[in-house]
Short mmCIF file of C-alpha atoms in Angstrom, two decimals:
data_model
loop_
_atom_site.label_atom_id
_atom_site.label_comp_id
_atom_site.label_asym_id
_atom_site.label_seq_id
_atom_site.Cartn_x
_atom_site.Cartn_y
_atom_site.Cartn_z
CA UNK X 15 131.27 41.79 87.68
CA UNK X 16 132.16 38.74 86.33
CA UNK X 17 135.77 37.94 85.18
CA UNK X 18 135.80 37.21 81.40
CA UNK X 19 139.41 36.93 80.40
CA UNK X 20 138.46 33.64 79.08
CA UNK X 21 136.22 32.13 76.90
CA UNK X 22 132.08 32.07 78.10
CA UNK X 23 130.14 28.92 78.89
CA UNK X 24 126.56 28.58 77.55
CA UNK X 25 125.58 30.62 80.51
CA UNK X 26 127.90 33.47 80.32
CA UNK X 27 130.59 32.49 83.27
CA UNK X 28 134.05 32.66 82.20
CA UNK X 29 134.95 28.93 83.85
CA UNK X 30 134.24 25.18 83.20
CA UNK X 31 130.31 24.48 83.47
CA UNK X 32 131.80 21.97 86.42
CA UNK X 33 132.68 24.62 88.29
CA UNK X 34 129.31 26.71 87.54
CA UNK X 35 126.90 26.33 90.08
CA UNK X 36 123.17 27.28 88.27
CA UNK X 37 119.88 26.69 91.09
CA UNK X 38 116.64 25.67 88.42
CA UNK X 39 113.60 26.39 89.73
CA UNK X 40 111.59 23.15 89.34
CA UNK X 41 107.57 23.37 88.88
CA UNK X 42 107.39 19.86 88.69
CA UNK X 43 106.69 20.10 84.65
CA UNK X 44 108.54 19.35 81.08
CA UNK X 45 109.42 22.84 80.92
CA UNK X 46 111.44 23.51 83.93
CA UNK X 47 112.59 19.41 83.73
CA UNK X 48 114.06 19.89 80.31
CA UNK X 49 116.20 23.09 81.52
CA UNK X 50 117.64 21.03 84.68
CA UNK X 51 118.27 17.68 82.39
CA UNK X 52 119.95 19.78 79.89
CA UNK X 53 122.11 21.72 82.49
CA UNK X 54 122.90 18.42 84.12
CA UNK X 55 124.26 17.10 80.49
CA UNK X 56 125.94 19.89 80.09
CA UNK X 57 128.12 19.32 82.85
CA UNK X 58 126.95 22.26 85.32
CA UNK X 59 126.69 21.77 88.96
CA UNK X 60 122.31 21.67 89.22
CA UNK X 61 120.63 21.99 91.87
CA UNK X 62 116.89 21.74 91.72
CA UNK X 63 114.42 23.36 94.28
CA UNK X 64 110.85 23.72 94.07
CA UNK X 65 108.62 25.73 96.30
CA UNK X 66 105.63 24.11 98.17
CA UNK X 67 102.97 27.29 97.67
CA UNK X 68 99.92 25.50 99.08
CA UNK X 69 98.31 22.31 101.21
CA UNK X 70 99.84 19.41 98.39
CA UNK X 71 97.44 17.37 100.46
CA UNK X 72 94.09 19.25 99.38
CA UNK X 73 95.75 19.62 95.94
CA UNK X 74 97.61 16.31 94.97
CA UNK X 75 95.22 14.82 92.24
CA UNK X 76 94.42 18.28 90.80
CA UNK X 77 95.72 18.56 86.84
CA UNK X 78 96.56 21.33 85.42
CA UNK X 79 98.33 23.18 87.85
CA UNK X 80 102.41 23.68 89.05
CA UNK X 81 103.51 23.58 92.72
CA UNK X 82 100.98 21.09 93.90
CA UNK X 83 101.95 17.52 95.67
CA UNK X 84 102.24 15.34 92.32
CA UNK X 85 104.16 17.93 91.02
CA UNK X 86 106.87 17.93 93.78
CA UNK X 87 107.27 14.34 93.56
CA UNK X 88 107.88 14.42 89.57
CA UNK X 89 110.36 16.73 90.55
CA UNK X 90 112.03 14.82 92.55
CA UNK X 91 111.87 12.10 90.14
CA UNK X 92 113.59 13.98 87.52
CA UNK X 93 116.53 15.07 89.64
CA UNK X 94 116.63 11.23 90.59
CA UNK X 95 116.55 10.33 87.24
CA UNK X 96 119.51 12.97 86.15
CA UNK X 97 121.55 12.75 89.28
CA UNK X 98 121.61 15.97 90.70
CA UNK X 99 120.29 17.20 94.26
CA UNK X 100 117.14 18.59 94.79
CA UNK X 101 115.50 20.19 97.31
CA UNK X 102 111.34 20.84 98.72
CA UNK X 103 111.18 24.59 99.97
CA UNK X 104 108.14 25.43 102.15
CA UNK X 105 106.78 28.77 101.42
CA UNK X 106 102.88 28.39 101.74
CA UNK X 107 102.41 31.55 103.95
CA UNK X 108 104.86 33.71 102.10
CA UNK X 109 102.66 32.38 98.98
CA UNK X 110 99.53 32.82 100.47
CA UNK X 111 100.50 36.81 102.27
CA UNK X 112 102.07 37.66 98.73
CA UNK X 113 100.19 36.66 96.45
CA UNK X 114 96.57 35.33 97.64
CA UNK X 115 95.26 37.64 99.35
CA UNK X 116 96.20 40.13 97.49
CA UNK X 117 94.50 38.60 94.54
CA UNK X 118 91.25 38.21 96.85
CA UNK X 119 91.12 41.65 97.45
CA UNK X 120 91.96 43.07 94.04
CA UNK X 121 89.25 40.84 92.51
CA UNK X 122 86.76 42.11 95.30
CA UNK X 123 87.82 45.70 94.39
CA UNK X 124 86.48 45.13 91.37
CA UNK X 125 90.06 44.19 89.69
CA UNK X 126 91.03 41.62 87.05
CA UNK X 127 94.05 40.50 88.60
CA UNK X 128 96.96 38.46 87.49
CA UNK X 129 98.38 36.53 90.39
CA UNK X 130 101.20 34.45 88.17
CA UNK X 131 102.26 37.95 87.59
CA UNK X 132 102.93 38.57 91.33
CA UNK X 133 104.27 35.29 91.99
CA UNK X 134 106.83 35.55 89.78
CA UNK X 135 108.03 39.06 91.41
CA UNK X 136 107.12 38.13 95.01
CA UNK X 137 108.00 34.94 95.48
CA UNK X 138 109.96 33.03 92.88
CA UNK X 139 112.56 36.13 91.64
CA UNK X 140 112.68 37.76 95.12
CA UNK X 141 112.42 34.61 97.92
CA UNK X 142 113.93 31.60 95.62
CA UNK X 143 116.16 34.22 93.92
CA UNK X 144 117.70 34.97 97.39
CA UNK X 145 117.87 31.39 98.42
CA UNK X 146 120.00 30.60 95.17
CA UNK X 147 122.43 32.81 95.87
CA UNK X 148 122.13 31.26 99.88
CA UNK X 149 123.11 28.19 98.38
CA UNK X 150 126.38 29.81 96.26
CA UNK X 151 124.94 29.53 92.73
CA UNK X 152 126.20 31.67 90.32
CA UNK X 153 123.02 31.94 88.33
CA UNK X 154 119.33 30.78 88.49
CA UNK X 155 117.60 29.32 85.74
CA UNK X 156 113.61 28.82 84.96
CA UNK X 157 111.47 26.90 82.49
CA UNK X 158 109.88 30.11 81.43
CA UNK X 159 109.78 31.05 77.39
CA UNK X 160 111.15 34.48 77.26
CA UNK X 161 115.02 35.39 76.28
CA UNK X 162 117.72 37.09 78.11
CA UNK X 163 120.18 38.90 75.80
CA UNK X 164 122.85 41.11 76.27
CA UNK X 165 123.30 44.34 75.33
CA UNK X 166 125.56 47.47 75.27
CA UNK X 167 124.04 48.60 78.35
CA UNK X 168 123.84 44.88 80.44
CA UNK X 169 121.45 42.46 80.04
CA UNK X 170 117.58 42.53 77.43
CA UNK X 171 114.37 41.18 78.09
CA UNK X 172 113.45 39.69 74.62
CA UNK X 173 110.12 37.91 73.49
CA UNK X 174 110.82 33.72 73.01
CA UNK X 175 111.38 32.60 69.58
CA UNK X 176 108.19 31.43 69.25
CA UNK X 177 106.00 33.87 69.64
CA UNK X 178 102.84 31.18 70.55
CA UNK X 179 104.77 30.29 73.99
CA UNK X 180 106.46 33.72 74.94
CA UNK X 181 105.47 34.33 79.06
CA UNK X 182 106.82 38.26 78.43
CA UNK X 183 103.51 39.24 79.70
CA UNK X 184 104.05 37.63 82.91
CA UNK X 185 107.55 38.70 83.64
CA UNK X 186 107.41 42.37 82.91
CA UNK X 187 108.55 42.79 86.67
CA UNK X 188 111.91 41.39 86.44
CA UNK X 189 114.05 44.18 87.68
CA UNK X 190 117.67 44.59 86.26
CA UNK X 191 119.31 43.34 89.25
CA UNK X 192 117.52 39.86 88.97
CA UNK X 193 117.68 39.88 85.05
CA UNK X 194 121.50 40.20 85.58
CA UNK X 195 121.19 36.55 87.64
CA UNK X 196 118.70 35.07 85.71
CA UNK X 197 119.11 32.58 82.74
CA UNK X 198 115.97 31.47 80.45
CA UNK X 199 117.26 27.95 78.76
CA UNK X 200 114.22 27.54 76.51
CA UNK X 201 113.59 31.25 75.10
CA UNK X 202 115.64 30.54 71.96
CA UNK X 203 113.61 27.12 70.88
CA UNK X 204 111.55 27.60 67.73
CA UNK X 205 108.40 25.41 69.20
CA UNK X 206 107.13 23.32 72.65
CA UNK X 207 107.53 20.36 70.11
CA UNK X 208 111.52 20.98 70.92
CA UNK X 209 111.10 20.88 74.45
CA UNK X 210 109.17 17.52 74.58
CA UNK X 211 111.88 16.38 72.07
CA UNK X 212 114.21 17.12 74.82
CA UNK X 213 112.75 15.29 77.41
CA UNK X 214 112.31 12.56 75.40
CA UNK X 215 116.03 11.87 74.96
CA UNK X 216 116.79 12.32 78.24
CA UNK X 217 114.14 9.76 79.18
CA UNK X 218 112.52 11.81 81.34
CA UNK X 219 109.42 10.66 83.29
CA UNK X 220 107.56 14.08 82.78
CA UNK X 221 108.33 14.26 78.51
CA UNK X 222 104.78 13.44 78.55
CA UNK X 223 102.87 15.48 81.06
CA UNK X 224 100.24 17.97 80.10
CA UNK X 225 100.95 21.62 80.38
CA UNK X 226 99.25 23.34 83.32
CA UNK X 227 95.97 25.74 82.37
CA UNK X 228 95.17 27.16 85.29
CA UNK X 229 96.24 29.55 87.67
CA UNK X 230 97.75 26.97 90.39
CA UNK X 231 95.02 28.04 93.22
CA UNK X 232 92.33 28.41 91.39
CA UNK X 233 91.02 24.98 89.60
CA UNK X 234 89.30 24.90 86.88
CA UNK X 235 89.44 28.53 86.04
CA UNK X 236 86.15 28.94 88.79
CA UNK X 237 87.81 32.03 90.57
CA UNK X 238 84.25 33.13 92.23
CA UNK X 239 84.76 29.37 94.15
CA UNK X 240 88.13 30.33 95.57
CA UNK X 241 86.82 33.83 96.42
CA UNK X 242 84.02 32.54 97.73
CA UNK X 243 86.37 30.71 100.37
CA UNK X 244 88.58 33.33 101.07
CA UNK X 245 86.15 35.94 101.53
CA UNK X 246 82.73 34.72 101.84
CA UNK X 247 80.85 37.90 102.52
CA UNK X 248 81.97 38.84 98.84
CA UNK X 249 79.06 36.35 97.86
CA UNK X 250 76.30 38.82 99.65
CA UNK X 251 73.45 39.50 96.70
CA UNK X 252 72.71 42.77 95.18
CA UNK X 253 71.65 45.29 92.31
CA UNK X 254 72.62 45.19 88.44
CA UNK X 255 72.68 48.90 87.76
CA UNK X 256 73.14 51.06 84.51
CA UNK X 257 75.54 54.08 84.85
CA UNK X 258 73.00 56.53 85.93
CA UNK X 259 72.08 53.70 89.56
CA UNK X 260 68.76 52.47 88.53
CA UNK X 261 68.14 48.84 89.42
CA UNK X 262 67.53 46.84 86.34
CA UNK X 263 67.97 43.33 88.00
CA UNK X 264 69.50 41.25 91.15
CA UNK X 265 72.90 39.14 91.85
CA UNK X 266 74.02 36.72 93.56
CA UNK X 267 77.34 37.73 94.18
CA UNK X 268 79.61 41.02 92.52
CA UNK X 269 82.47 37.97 92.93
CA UNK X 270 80.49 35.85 89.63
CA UNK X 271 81.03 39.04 87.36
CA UNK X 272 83.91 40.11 85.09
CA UNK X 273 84.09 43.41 83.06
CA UNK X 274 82.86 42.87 79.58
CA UNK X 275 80.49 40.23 80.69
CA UNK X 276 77.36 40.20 78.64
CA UNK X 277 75.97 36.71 79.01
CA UNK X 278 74.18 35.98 82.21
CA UNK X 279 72.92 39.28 83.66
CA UNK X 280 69.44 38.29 83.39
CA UNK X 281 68.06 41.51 81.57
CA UNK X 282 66.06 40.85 78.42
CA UNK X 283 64.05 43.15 76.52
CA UNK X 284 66.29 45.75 76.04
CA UNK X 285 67.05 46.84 72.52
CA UNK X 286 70.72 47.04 72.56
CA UNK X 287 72.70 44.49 74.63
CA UNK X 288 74.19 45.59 77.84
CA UNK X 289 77.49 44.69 79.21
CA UNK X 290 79.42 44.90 82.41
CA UNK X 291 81.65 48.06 82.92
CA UNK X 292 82.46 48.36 86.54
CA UNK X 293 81.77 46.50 89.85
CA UNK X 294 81.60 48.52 92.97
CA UNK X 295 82.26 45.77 95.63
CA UNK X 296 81.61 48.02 98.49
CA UNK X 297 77.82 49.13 97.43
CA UNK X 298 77.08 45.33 95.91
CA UNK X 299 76.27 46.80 92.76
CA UNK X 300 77.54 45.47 89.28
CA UNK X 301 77.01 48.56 86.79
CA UNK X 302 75.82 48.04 83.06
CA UNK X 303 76.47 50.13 80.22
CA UNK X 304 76.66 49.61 76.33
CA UNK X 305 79.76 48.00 74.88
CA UNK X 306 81.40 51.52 73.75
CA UNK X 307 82.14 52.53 77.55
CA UNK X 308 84.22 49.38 77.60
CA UNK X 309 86.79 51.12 74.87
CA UNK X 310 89.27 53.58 76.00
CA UNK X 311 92.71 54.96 74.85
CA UNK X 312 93.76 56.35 78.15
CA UNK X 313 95.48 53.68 79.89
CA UNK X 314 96.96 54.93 84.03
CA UNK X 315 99.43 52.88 85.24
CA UNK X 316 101.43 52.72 88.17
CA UNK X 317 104.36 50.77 90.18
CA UNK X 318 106.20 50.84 86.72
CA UNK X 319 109.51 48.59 86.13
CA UNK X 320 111.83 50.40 83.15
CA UNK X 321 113.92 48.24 81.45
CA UNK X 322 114.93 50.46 79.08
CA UNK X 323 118.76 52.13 78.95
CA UNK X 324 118.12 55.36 80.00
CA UNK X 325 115.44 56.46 83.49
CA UNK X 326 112.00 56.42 82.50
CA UNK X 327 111.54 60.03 83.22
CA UNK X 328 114.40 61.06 81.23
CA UNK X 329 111.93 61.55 78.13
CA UNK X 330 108.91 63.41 77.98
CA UNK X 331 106.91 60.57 75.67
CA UNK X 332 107.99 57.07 74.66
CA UNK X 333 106.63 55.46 71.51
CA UNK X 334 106.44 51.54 71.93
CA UNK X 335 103.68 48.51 71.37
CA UNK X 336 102.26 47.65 74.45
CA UNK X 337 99.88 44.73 75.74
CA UNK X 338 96.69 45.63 77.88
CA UNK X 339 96.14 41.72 78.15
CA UNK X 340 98.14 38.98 78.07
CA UNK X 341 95.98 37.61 75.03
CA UNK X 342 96.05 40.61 72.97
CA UNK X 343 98.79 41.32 70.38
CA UNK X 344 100.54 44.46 71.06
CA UNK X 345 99.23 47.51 69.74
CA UNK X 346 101.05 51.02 69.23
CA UNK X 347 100.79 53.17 72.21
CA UNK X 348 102.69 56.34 73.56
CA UNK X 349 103.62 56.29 77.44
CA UNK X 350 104.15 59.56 79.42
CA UNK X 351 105.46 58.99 82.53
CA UNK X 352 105.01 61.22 85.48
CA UNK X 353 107.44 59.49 87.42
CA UNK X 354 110.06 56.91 88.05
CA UNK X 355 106.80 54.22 88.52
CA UNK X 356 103.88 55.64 87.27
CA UNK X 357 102.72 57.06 83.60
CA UNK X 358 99.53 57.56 81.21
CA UNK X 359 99.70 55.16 78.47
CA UNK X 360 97.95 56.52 75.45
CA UNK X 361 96.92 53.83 73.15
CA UNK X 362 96.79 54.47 69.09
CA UNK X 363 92.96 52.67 68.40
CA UNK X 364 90.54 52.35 71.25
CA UNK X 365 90.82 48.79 72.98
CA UNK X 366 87.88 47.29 74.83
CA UNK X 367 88.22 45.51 78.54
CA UNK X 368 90.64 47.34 80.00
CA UNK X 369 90.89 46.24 83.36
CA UNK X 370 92.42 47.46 86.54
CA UNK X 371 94.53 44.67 87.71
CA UNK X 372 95.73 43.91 84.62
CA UNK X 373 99.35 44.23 83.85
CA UNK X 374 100.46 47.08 80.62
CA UNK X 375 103.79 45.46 79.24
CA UNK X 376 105.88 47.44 77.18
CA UNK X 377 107.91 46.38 73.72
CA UNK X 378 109.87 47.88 71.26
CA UNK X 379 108.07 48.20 68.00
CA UNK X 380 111.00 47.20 65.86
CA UNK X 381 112.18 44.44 67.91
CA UNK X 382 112.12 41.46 70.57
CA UNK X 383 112.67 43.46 73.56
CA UNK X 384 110.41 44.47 76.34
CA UNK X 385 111.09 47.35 78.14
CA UNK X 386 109.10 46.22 81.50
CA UNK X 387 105.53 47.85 82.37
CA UNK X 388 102.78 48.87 85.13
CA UNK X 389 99.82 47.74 86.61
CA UNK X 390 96.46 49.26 85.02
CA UNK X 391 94.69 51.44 88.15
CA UNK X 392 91.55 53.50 88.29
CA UNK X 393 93.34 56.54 87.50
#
């Protein structure tokens, strides 16, 4: 526990920020930049790292994405530029066994997967975490809009101030343990237009750079491309089938189809549009049906993480807001769990494209905080 006879710096140690040792996990971009710059100002001992998760060589002029070659060296520039030490961690095959393949095989399983999701948990709060505290820091701190608040039972997951920016969605897996050594800078800034302010008055290099779109692996958004590579057999043709198997047209590829896909299937004449509700990777088939099979209110999830005060199973029925996408507001729902990690979430209004893969984030309906979440299954 920490000792707090004495007044708290700004990042909840009871000592000078001299003598405060805070690892910042560097993308390469404003965000993460502006949290090490600020640190630095402050007077706390930074040290930057960023993590090398694939070939920078393949990936160096790519925009739009973290982690890649140009990123590392603006990085570097930045700790240059603010005098503190920084350091290049290679973690390509921890990167590519944690996360990659995993997202190659959950989008072949006919999955909608979220691999920033599993980065976060895998890699950056679990291997980089660990190195931190290798390196003596007493805290780790990220460029990632989401607060950390602290309450009468230890530390909150809260939403960012401004609600446009908040990652919440992507950080539902933060377990207590790492929320206790984790510090979110930027959570409590009212727009991105403070950030860049920021940067710009500590003359950094990056006040300017874009913020990155894509997924860092997958350019362009084209996900079929980079399944295409991983897996190639995944591009074998086959059927478009309604629910009851009859063959109403051919593909080129179950890996070029996303559920709720209407556009594209090449099937005309039909009097009510159909869309896609469920790929079967293993049979080749991608299976049509009519936009109301894409609605449900039953919601399985499993490998829940509770952030909530009390065990998950302690109650028969919890009454939050949760998010079935990362795009979609949150929307009243009651969870039942049936275990420590897994639960039926039972959503107030039907929602369409529901996806296994997708993460189910869970929030208090009166407030900022997020009480963790599950992954959507098959049930």
């Amino acid at each position: 526990m920490l000792d707090q006879s004495g007044p708290l710096n700004s990042l909840g140690f009871a000592k000078a920020p001299a003598d405060t040792r805070v690892v910042v996990a560097m993308s390469g971009g404003v965000d993460s930049s502006v949290v090490a710059a600020e640190l630095k100002a402050q007077g706390y001992d930074v040290v930057g790292v960023t993590l090398q998760l694939y070939d920078h060589g393949a990936a160096l002029a790519k925009k739009g994405a973290c982690c890649a070659g140009i990123d590392i060296h603006d990085a570097r520039r930045v700790a240059e530029e603010m005098g503190f030490p920084h350091y290049v961690l290679d973690y390509e095959n921890v990167f590519k066994d944690a996360v990659i393949d995993e997202f190659a095989d959950s989008y072949l399983g006919g999955a909608t997967p979220v691999p920033c999701i599993r980065c976060n948990e895998r890699v950056k709060f679990k291997d980089l975490l660990e190195t931190a505290k290798d390196l003596e820091a007493d805290c780790m701190a990220t460029g990632h809009y989401i607060q950390r608040k602290m309450g009468d039972a230890g530390p909150e997951l809260h939403g960012a101030a401004d609600a446009n920016r908040d990652q919440s969605y992507f950080l539902f897996s933060t377990t207590p343990d790492q929320l206790d050594y984790l510090r979110f800078p930027l959570g409590h800034l009212p727009s991105k237009d403070d950030t860049r302010a920021l940067a710009a008055k500590y003359g950094l290099s990056v006040a300017d750079k874009p913020d990155s779109q894509d997924i860092c692996f997958v350019p362009n958004g084209d996900y079929a491309a980079v399944i295409r590579k991983l897996r190639p057999e995944a591009a074998a043709p086959g059927d478009i089938v309604d629910t009851e198997g009859r063959v109403l047209a051919q593909h080129d590829g179950v890996i070029n189809y996303t559920i709720g896909q209407r556009r594209g299937l090449g099937i005309g004449g039909l009097a009510d549009p159909l869309y896609v509700v469920k790929l079967d990777a293993d049979a080749r088939h991608v299976i049509v049906g009519p936009k109301e099979m894409l609605a449900t209110r039953t919601v399985p999830v499993r490998e829940v993480n509770w952030l909530g005060d009390e065990p998950f199973n302690a109650r028969p029925e919890w009454h939050v807001a949760v998010k079935v996408r990362s795009t979609r507001p949150p929307t009243d729902a009651v969870i039942r769990p049936i275990s420590a990690t897994e639960a039926t979430v039972e959503l107030a209004a039907a929602e369409a494209g529901v996806s296994p893969g997708q993460a189910c984030v869970f929030y208090d309906r009166e407030t900022s905080r997020i009480y963790g979440g599950g992954w959507i299954h098959k049930g």
